[in-house]
Short mmCIF file of C-alpha atoms in Angstrom, two decimals:
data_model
loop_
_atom_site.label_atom_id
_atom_site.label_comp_id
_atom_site.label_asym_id
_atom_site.label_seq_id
_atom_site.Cartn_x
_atom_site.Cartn_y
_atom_site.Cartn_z
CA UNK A 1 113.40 -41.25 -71.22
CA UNK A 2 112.01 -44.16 -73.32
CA UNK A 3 108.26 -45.60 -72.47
CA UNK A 4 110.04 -49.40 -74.39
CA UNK A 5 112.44 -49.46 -71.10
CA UNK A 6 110.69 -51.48 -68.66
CA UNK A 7 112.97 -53.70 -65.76
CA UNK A 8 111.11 -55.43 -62.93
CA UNK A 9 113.07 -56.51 -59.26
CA UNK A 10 112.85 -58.26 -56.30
CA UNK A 11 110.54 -60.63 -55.58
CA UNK A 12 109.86 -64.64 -55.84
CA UNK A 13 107.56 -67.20 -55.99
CA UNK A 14 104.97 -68.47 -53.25
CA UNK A 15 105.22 -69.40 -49.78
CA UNK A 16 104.76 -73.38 -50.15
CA UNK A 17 107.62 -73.38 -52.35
CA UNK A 18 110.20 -72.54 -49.62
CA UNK A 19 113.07 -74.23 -51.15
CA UNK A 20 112.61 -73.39 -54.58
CA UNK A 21 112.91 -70.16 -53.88
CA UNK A 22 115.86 -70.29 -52.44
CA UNK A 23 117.39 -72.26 -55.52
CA UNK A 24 116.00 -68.97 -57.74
CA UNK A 25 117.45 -66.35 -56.07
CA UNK A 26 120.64 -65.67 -56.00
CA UNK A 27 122.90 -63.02 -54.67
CA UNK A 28 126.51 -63.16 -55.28
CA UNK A 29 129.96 -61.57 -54.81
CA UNK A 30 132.89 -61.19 -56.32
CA UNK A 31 136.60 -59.62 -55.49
CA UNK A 32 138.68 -60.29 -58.61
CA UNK A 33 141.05 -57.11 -58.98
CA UNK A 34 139.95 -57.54 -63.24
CA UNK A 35 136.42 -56.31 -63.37
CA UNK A 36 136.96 -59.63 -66.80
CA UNK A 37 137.13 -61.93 -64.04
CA UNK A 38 134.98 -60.82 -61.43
CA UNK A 39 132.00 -60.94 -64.23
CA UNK A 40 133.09 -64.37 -65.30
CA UNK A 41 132.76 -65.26 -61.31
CA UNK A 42 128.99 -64.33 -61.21
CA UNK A 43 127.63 -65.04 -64.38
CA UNK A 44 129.61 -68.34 -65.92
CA UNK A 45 126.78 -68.73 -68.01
CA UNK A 46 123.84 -66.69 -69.55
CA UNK A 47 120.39 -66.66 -66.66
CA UNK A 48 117.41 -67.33 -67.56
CA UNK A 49 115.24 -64.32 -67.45
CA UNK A 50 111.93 -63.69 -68.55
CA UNK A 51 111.23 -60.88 -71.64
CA UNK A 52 108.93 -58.29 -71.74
CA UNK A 53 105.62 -59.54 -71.96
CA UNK A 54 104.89 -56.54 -75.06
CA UNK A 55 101.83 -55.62 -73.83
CA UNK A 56 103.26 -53.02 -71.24
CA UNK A 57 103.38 -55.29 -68.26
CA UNK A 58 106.45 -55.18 -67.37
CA UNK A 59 108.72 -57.79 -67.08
CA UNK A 60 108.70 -60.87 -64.89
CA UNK A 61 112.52 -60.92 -63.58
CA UNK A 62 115.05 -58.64 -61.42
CA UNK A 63 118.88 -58.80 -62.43
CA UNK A 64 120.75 -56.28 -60.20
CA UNK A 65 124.64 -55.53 -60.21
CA UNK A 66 126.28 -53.23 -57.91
CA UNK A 67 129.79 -51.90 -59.49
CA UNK A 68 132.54 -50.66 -57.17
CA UNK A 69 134.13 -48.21 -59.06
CA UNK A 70 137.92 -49.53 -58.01
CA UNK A 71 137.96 -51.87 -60.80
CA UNK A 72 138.51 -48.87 -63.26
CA UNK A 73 140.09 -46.25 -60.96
CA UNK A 74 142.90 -49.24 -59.96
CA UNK A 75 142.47 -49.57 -63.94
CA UNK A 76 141.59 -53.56 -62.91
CA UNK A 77 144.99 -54.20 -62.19
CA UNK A 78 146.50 -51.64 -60.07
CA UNK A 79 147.32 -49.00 -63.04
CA UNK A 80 145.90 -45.71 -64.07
CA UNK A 81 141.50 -46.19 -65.03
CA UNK A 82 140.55 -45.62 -67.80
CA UNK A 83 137.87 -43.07 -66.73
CA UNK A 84 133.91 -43.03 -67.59
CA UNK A 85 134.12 -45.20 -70.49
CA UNK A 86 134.81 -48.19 -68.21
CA UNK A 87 131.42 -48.55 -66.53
CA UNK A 88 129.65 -48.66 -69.96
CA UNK A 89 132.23 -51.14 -70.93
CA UNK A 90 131.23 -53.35 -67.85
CA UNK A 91 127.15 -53.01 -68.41
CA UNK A 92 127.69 -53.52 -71.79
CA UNK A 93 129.60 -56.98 -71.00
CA UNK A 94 127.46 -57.94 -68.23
CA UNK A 95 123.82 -58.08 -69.99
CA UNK A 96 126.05 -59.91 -72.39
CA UNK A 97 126.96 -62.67 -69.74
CA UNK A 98 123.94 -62.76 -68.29
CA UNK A 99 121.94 -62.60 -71.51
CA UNK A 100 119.22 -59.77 -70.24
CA UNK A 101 118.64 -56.28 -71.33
CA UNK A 102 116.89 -55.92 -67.97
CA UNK A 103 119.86 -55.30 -65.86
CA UNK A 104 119.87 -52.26 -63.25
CA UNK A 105 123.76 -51.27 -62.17
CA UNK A 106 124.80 -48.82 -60.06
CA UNK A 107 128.07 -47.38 -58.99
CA UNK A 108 129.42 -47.29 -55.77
CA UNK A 109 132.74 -47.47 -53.43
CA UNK A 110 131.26 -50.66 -51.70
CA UNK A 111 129.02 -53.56 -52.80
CA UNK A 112 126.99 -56.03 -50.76
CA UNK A 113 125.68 -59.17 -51.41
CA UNK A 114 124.66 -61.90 -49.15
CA UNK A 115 125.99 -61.85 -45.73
CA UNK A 116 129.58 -59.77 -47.20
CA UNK A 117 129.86 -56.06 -47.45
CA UNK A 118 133.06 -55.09 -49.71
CA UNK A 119 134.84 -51.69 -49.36
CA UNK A 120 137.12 -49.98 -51.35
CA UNK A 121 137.84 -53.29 -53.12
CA UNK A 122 137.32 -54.00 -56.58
CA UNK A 123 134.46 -56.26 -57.02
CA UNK A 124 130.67 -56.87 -58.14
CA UNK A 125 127.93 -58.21 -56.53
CA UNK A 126 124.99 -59.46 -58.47
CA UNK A 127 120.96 -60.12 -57.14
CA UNK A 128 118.90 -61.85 -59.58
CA UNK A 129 115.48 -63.57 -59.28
CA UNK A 130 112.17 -64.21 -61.00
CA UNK A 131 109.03 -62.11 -59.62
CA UNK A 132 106.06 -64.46 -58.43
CA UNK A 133 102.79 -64.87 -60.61
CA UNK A 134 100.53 -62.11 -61.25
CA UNK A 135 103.21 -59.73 -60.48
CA UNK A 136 105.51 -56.77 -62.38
CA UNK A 137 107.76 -53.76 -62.00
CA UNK A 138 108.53 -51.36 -64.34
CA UNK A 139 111.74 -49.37 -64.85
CA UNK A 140 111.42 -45.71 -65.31
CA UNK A 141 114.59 -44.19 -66.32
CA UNK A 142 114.37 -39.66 -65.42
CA UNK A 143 116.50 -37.23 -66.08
CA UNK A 144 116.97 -33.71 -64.06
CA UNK A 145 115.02 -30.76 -65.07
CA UNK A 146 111.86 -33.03 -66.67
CA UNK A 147 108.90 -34.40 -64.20
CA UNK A 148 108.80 -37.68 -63.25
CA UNK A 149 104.92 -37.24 -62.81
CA UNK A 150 103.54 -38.13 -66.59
CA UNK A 151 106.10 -41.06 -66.72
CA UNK A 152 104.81 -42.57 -63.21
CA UNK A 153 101.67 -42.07 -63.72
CA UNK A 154 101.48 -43.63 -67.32
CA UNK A 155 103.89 -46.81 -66.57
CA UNK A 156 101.23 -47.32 -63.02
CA UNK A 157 98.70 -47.39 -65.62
CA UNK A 158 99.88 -50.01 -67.99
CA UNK A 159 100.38 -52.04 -64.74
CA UNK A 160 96.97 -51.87 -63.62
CA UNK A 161 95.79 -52.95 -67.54
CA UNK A 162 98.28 -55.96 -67.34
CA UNK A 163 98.66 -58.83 -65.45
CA UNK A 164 99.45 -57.74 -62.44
CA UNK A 165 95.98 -55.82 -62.08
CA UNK A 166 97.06 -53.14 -59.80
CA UNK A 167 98.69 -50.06 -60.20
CA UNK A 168 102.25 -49.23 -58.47
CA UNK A 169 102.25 -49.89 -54.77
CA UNK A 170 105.47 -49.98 -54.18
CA UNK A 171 109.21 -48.51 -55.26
CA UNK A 172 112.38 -48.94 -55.70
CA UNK A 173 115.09 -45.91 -56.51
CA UNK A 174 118.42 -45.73 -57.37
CA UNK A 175 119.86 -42.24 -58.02
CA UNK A 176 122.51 -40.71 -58.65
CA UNK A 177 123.92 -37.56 -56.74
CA UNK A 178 123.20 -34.51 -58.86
CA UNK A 179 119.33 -35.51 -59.84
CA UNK A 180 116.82 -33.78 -57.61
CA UNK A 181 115.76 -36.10 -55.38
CA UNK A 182 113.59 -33.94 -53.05
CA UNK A 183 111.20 -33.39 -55.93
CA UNK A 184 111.02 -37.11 -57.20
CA UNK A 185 110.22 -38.24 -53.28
CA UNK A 186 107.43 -35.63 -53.40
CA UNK A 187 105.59 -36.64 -56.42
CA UNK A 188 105.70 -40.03 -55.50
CA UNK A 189 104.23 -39.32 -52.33
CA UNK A 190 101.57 -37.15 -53.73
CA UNK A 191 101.12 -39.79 -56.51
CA UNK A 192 100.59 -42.69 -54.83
CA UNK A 193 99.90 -41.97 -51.12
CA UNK A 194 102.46 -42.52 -49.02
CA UNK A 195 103.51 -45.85 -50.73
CA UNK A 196 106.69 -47.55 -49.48
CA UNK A 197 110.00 -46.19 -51.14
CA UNK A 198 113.40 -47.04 -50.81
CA UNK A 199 116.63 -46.41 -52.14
CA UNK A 200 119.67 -44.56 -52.67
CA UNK A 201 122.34 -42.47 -54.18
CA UNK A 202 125.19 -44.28 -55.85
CA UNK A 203 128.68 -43.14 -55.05
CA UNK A 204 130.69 -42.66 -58.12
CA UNK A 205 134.34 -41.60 -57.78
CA UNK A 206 133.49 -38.09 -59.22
CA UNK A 207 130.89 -35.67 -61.48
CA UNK A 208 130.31 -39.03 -64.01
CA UNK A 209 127.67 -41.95 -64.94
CA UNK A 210 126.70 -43.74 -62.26
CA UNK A 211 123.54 -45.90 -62.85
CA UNK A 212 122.41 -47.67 -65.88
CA UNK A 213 119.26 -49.21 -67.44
CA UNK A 214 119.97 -52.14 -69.56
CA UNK A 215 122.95 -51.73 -71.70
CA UNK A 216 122.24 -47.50 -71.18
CA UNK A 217 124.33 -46.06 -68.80
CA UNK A 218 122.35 -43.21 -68.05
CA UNK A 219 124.12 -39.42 -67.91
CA UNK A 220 125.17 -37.37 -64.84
CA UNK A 221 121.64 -36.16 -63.42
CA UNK A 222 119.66 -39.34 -63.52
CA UNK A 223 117.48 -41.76 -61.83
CA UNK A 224 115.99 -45.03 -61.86
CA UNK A 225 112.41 -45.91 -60.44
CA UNK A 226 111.13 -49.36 -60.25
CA UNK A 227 107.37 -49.75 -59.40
CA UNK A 228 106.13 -52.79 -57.82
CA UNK A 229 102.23 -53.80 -58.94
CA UNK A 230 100.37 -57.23 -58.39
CA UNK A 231 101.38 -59.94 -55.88
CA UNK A 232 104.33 -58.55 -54.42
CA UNK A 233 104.60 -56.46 -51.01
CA UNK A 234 107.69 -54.61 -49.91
CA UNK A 235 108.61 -53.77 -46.37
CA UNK A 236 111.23 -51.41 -44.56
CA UNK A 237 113.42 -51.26 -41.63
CA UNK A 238 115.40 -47.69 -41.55
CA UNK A 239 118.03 -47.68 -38.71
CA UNK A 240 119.58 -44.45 -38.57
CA UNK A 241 122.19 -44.90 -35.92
CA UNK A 242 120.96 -42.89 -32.88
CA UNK A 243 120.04 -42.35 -29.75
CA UNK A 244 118.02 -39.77 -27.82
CA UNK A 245 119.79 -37.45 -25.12
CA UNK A 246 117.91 -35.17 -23.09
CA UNK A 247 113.65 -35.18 -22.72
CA UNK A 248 111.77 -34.27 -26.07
CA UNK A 249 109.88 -30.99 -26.55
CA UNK A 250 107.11 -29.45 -28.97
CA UNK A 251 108.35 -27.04 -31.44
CA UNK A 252 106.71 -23.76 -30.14
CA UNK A 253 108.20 -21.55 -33.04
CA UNK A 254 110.14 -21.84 -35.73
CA UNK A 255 111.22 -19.78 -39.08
CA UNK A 256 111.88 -22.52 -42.27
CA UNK A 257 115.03 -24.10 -40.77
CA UNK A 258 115.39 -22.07 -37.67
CA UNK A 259 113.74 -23.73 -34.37
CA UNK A 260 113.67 -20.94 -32.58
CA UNK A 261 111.79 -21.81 -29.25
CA UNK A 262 111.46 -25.16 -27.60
CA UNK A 263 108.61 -25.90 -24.94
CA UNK A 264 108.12 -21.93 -24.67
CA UNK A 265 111.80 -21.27 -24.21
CA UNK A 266 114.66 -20.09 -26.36
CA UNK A 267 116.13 -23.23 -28.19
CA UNK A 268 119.72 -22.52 -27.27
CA UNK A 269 118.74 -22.24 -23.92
CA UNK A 270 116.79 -25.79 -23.83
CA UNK A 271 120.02 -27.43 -25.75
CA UNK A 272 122.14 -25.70 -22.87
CA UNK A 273 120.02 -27.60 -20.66
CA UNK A 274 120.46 -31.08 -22.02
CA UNK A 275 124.29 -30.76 -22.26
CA UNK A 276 124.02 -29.92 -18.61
CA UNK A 277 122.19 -32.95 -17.50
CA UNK A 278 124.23 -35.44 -19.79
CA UNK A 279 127.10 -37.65 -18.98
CA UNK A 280 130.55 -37.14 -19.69
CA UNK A 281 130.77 -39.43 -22.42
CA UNK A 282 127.53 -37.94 -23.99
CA UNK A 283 129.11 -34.19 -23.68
CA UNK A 284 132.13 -35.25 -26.01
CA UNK A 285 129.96 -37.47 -28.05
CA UNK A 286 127.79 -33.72 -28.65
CA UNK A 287 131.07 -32.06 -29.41
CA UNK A 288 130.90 -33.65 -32.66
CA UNK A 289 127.73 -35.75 -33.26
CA UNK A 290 125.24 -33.54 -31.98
CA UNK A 291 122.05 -34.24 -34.06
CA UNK A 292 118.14 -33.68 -33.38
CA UNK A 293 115.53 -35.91 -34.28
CA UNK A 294 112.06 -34.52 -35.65
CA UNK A 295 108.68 -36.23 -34.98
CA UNK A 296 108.10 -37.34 -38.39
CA UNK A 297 104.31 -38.98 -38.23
CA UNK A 298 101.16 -37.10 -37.56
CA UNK A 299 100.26 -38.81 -34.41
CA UNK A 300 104.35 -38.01 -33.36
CA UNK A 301 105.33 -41.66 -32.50
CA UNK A 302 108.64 -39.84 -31.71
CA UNK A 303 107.48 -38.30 -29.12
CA UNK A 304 109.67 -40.58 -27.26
CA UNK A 305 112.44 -40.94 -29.75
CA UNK A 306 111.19 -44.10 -30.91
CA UNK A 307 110.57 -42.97 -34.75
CA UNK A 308 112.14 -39.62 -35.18
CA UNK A 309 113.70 -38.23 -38.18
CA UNK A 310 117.26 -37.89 -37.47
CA UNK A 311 118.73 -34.38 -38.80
CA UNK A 312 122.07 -32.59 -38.46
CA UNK A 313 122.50 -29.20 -36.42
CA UNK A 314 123.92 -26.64 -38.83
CA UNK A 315 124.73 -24.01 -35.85
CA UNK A 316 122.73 -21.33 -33.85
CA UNK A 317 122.51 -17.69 -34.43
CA UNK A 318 122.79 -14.77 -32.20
CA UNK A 319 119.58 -14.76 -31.11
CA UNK A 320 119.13 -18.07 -29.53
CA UNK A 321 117.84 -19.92 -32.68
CA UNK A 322 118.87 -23.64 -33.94
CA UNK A 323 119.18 -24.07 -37.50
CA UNK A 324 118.98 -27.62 -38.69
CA UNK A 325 118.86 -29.31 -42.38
CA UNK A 326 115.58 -29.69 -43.01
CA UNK A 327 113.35 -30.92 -46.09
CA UNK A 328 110.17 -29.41 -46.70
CA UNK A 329 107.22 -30.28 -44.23
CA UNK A 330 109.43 -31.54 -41.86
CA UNK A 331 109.49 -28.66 -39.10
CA UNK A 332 106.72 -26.78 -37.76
CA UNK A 333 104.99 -25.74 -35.19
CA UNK A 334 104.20 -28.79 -32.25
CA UNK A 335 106.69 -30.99 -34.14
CA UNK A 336 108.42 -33.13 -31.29
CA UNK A 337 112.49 -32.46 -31.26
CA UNK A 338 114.49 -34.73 -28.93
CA UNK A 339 118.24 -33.98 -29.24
CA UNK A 340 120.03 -37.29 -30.17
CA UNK A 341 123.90 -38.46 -30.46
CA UNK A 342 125.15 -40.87 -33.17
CA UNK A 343 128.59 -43.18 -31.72
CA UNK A 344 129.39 -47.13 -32.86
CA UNK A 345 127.67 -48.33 -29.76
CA UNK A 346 124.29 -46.05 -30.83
CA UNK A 347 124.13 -47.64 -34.59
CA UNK A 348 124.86 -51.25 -32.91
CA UNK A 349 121.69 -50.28 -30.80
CA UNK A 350 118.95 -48.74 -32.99
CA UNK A 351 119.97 -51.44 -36.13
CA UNK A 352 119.12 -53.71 -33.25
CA UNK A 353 116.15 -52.27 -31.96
CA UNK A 354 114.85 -51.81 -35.23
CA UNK A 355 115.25 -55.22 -36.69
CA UNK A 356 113.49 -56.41 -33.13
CA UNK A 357 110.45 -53.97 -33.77
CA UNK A 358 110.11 -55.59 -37.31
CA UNK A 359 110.17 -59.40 -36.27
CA UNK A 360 107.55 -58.23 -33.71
CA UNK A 361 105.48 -55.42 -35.87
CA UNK A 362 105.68 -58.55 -39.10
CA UNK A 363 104.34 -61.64 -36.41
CA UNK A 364 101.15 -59.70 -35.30
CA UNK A 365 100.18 -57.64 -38.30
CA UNK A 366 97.24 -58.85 -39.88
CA UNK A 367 98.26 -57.59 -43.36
CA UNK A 368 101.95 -59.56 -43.15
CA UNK A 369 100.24 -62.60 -42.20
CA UNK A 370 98.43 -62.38 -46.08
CA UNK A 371 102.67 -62.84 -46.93
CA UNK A 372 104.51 -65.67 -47.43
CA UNK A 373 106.58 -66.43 -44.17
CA UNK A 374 110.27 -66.21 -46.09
CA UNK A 375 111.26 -62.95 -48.38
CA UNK A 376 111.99 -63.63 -51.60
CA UNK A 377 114.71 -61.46 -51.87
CA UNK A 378 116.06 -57.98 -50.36
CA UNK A 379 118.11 -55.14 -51.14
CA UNK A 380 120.25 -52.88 -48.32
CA UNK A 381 120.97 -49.41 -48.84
CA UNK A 382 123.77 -48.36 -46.27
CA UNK A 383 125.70 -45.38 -46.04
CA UNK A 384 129.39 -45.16 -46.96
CA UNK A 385 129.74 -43.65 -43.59
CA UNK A 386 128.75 -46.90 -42.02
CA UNK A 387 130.68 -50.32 -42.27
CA UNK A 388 134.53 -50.69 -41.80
CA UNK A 389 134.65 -46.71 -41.55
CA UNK A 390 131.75 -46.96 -38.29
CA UNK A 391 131.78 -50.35 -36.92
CA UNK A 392 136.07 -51.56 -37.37
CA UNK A 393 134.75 -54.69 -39.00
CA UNK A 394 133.37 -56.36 -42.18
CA UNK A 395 130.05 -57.08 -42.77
CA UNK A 396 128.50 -55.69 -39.59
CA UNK A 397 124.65 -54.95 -41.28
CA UNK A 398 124.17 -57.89 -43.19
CA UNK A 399 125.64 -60.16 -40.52
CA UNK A 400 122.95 -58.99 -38.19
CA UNK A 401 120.19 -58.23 -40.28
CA UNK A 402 120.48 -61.78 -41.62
CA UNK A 403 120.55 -63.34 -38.01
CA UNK A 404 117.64 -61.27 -37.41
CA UNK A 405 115.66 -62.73 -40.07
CA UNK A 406 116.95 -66.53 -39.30
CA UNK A 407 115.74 -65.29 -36.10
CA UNK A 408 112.15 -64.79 -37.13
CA UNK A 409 112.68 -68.30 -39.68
CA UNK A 410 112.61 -65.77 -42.77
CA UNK A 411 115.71 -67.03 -44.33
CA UNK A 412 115.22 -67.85 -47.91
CA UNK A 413 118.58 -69.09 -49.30
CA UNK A 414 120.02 -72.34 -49.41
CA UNK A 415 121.97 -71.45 -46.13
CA UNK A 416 119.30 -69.96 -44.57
CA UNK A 417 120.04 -66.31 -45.62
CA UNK A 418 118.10 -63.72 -47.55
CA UNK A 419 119.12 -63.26 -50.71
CA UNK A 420 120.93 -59.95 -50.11
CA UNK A 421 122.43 -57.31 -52.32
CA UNK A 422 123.33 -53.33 -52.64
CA UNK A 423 126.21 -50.67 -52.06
CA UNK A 424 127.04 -48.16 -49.65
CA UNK A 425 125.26 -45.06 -50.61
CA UNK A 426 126.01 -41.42 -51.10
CA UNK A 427 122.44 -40.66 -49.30
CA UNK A 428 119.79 -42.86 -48.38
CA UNK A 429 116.11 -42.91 -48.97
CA UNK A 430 113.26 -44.70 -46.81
CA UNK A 431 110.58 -43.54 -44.16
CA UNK A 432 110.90 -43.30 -40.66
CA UNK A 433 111.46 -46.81 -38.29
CA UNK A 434 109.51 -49.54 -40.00
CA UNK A 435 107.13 -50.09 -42.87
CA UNK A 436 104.65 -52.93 -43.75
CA UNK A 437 103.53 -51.01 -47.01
CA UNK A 438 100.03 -50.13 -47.25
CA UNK A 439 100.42 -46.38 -47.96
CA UNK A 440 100.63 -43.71 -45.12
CA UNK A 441 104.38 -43.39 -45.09
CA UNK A 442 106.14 -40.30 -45.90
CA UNK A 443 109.58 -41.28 -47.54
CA UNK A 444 113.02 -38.76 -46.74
CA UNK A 445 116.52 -38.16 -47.65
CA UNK A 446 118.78 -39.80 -45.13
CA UNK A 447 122.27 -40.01 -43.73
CA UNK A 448 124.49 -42.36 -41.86
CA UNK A 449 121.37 -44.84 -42.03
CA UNK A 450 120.93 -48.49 -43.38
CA UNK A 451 117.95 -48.92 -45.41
CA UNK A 452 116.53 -52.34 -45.57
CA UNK A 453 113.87 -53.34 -48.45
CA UNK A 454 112.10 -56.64 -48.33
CA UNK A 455 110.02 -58.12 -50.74
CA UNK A 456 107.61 -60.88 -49.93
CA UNK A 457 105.30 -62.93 -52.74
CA UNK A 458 101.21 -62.86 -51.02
CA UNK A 459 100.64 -66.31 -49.83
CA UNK A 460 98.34 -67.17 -52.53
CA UNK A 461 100.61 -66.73 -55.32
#
């Protein structure tokens, strides 16, 4: 870990200046089979990004690449890879190109950036963009085994003596898949109570380097956090891809994982129930995609499936019990449970019923009118179990998330998009439905979810 490290992302400058920002933020793509090429694509000539400002506040621009790690297992040109060594060659070369030792990368089998999502092709796709006035994030860079508490606490510090006058408020993570995440989302939460955090794993082809910091590619058990402090808000929309089946119930006992009675009655019994009453279509849909979701706020908004934590059922023992994978916290006693079933048509539905939710929850609340109108910028985590794999087509999330947000007039680019980038993820971490910020969420582990992170500039920026 090194304290000098410090990269900021994601955000822009104010809302009157519509149209500048779009010209400053840029998010772009590119397919060349040479990773040479594809690098040449996006950056044909050094950026302009802002340094360190040496006093520990953090820097004042975001330069993002997302790597799909065919351009070194097709070996760029449909030959043998030449292994680890490749990634650190293409970091290396790319805060070259773009003339910044504040570049983030991260490895996966799919890259996103605008309104295209690119799957087990080679290619890069590149998010940069200043931060607005008053505003900084700073990079910590953890390993597995130390505590990311000191670290976090000491880089929120220097934010609140700098500039930006605040401490962190909001975070970014990008992580790879054999760090401990569970711990990290815990002391943030206890850190910083319940601030918004989103991320993901990256998806490397095997047990190697997968994220880097800078020109440091980082080694197998590490993470990135990037803390947002000053005039910069982030929001969330988490769309796991389900839908309820069956009525809910209250959690009457339980054992750790085990849900052992449901509404007074054995659990098994209660499932046996809901596959009775369902449809055909929903009985083979449970054959294989039987899930439950878990009422994940304190005043159990799910108790009518709307904001549930979606978790898989691991089996049922002898004695009537459901065992499901489970975090910490998440199951006890008068927790709602509502079984739920994930299918195409179910992930078409809640994306869409989330991104609804947000342009209605973002119009009326009082804190996102303090916001500029049009994000700045945005970054989607999705899982590599979505896309081509879930939907048969290219670019299903971004098209709609971006129509949502033309929808509400948020569009930021020069077309009218958000400035969009990110991969599909190994694992996927946000809280529960949407998120204005403003503390009070609890952040999880998901799967088979698309995690949406927005960053607006405050209007008087």
């Amino acid at each position: 870990m090194s304290g000098g490290l410090r990269v900021v992302l994601l955000c822009a400058l104010a809302a009157p200046a519509r149209a500048l920002v779009g010209g400053l933020w840029t998010s772009r793509v590119a397919t060349a089979a040479r990773w040479q090429d594809a690098l040449a694509e996006l950056a044909p000539q050094p950026l302009v990004l802002g340094a360190d400002d040496g006093a520990g506040g953090g820097r004042d621009t975001v330069a993002l690449l997302f790597v799909s790690s065919r351009l070194w297992e097709d070996g760029g040109a449909g030959g043998r890879g030449r292994g680890r060594s490749s990634f650190a060659e293409i970091v290396r070369a790319a805060c070259d190109a773009l003339g910044t030792d504040a570049l983030v990368s991260v490895v996966s089998d799919g890259v996103i950036g605008g309104r295209r999502e690119i799957e087990g092709e080679p290619a890069l796709a590149l998010l940069t963009g200043p931060l607005p006035p008053g505003s900084a994030v700073h990079a910590i860079a953890l390993a597995t085994g130390a505590t990311a508490r000191a670290p976090l606490l000491a880089a929120s510090a220097r934010a609140a003596a700098s500039a930006a006058s605040t401490p962190l408020h909001s975070f970014l993570t990008f992580v790879d898949p054999f760090y401990e995440c569970a711990a990290l989302l815990r002391e943030l939460g206890e850190l910083f109570d319940g601030a918004p955090v989103c991320g993901g794993l990256s998806a490397p082809p095997g047990e190697e380097p997968s994220i880097a910091l800078g020109p440091r590619v980082l080694p197998v058990g590490s993470a990135i956090v990037l803390g947002f402090a000053g005039a910069v808000a982030m929001h969330a929309v988490v769309a796991q891809g389900c839908r309820p089946v069956g009525p809910s119930f209250a959690v009457t006992a339980c054992d750790e994982s085990l849900v052992v009675a449901l509404d007074g009655m054995p659990a098994l019994e209660q499932l046996q129930l809901v596959v009775d009453g369902a449809s055909d279509d929903e009985r083979k849909l449970m054959e294989h995609a039987l899930l439950c979701g878990l009422g994940a706020r304190d005043d159990d908004a799910a108790a009518d499936g709307r904001d549930s934590l979606v978790r898989i059922i691991l089996g049922v023992t002898q004695q009537g019990a459901i065992l499901i994978g489970v975090g910490d916290g998440e199951l006890h006693v008068g927790t709602r449970l509502q079984f739920q079933i994930r299918s195409r048509a179910s992930a078409q539905q809640d994306l869409d019923t989330q991104l609804q939710r947000y342009r209605l929850e973002r119009q009326f609340s009082p804190a996102a009118a303090a916001l500029a109108r049009a994000p700045c910028g945005g970054v989607l985590f999705s899982c590599n179990g979505r896309g081509q794999r879930l939907f048969g087509v290219s670019n299903h999330d971004s098209e709609c998330i971006q129509a949502a947000l033309a929808d509400l007039g948020a569009g930021a680019g020069a077309d009218g998009a958000v400035p969009l980038g990110g991969f599909f993820a190994n694992g996927e971490i946000g809280p529960v439905g949407i998120s204005l910020g403003g503390g009070g969420s609890r952040t999880h582990m998901h799967g088979f979810t698309s995690v949406l992170a927005l960053l607006f500039p405050t209007a008087d920026t």
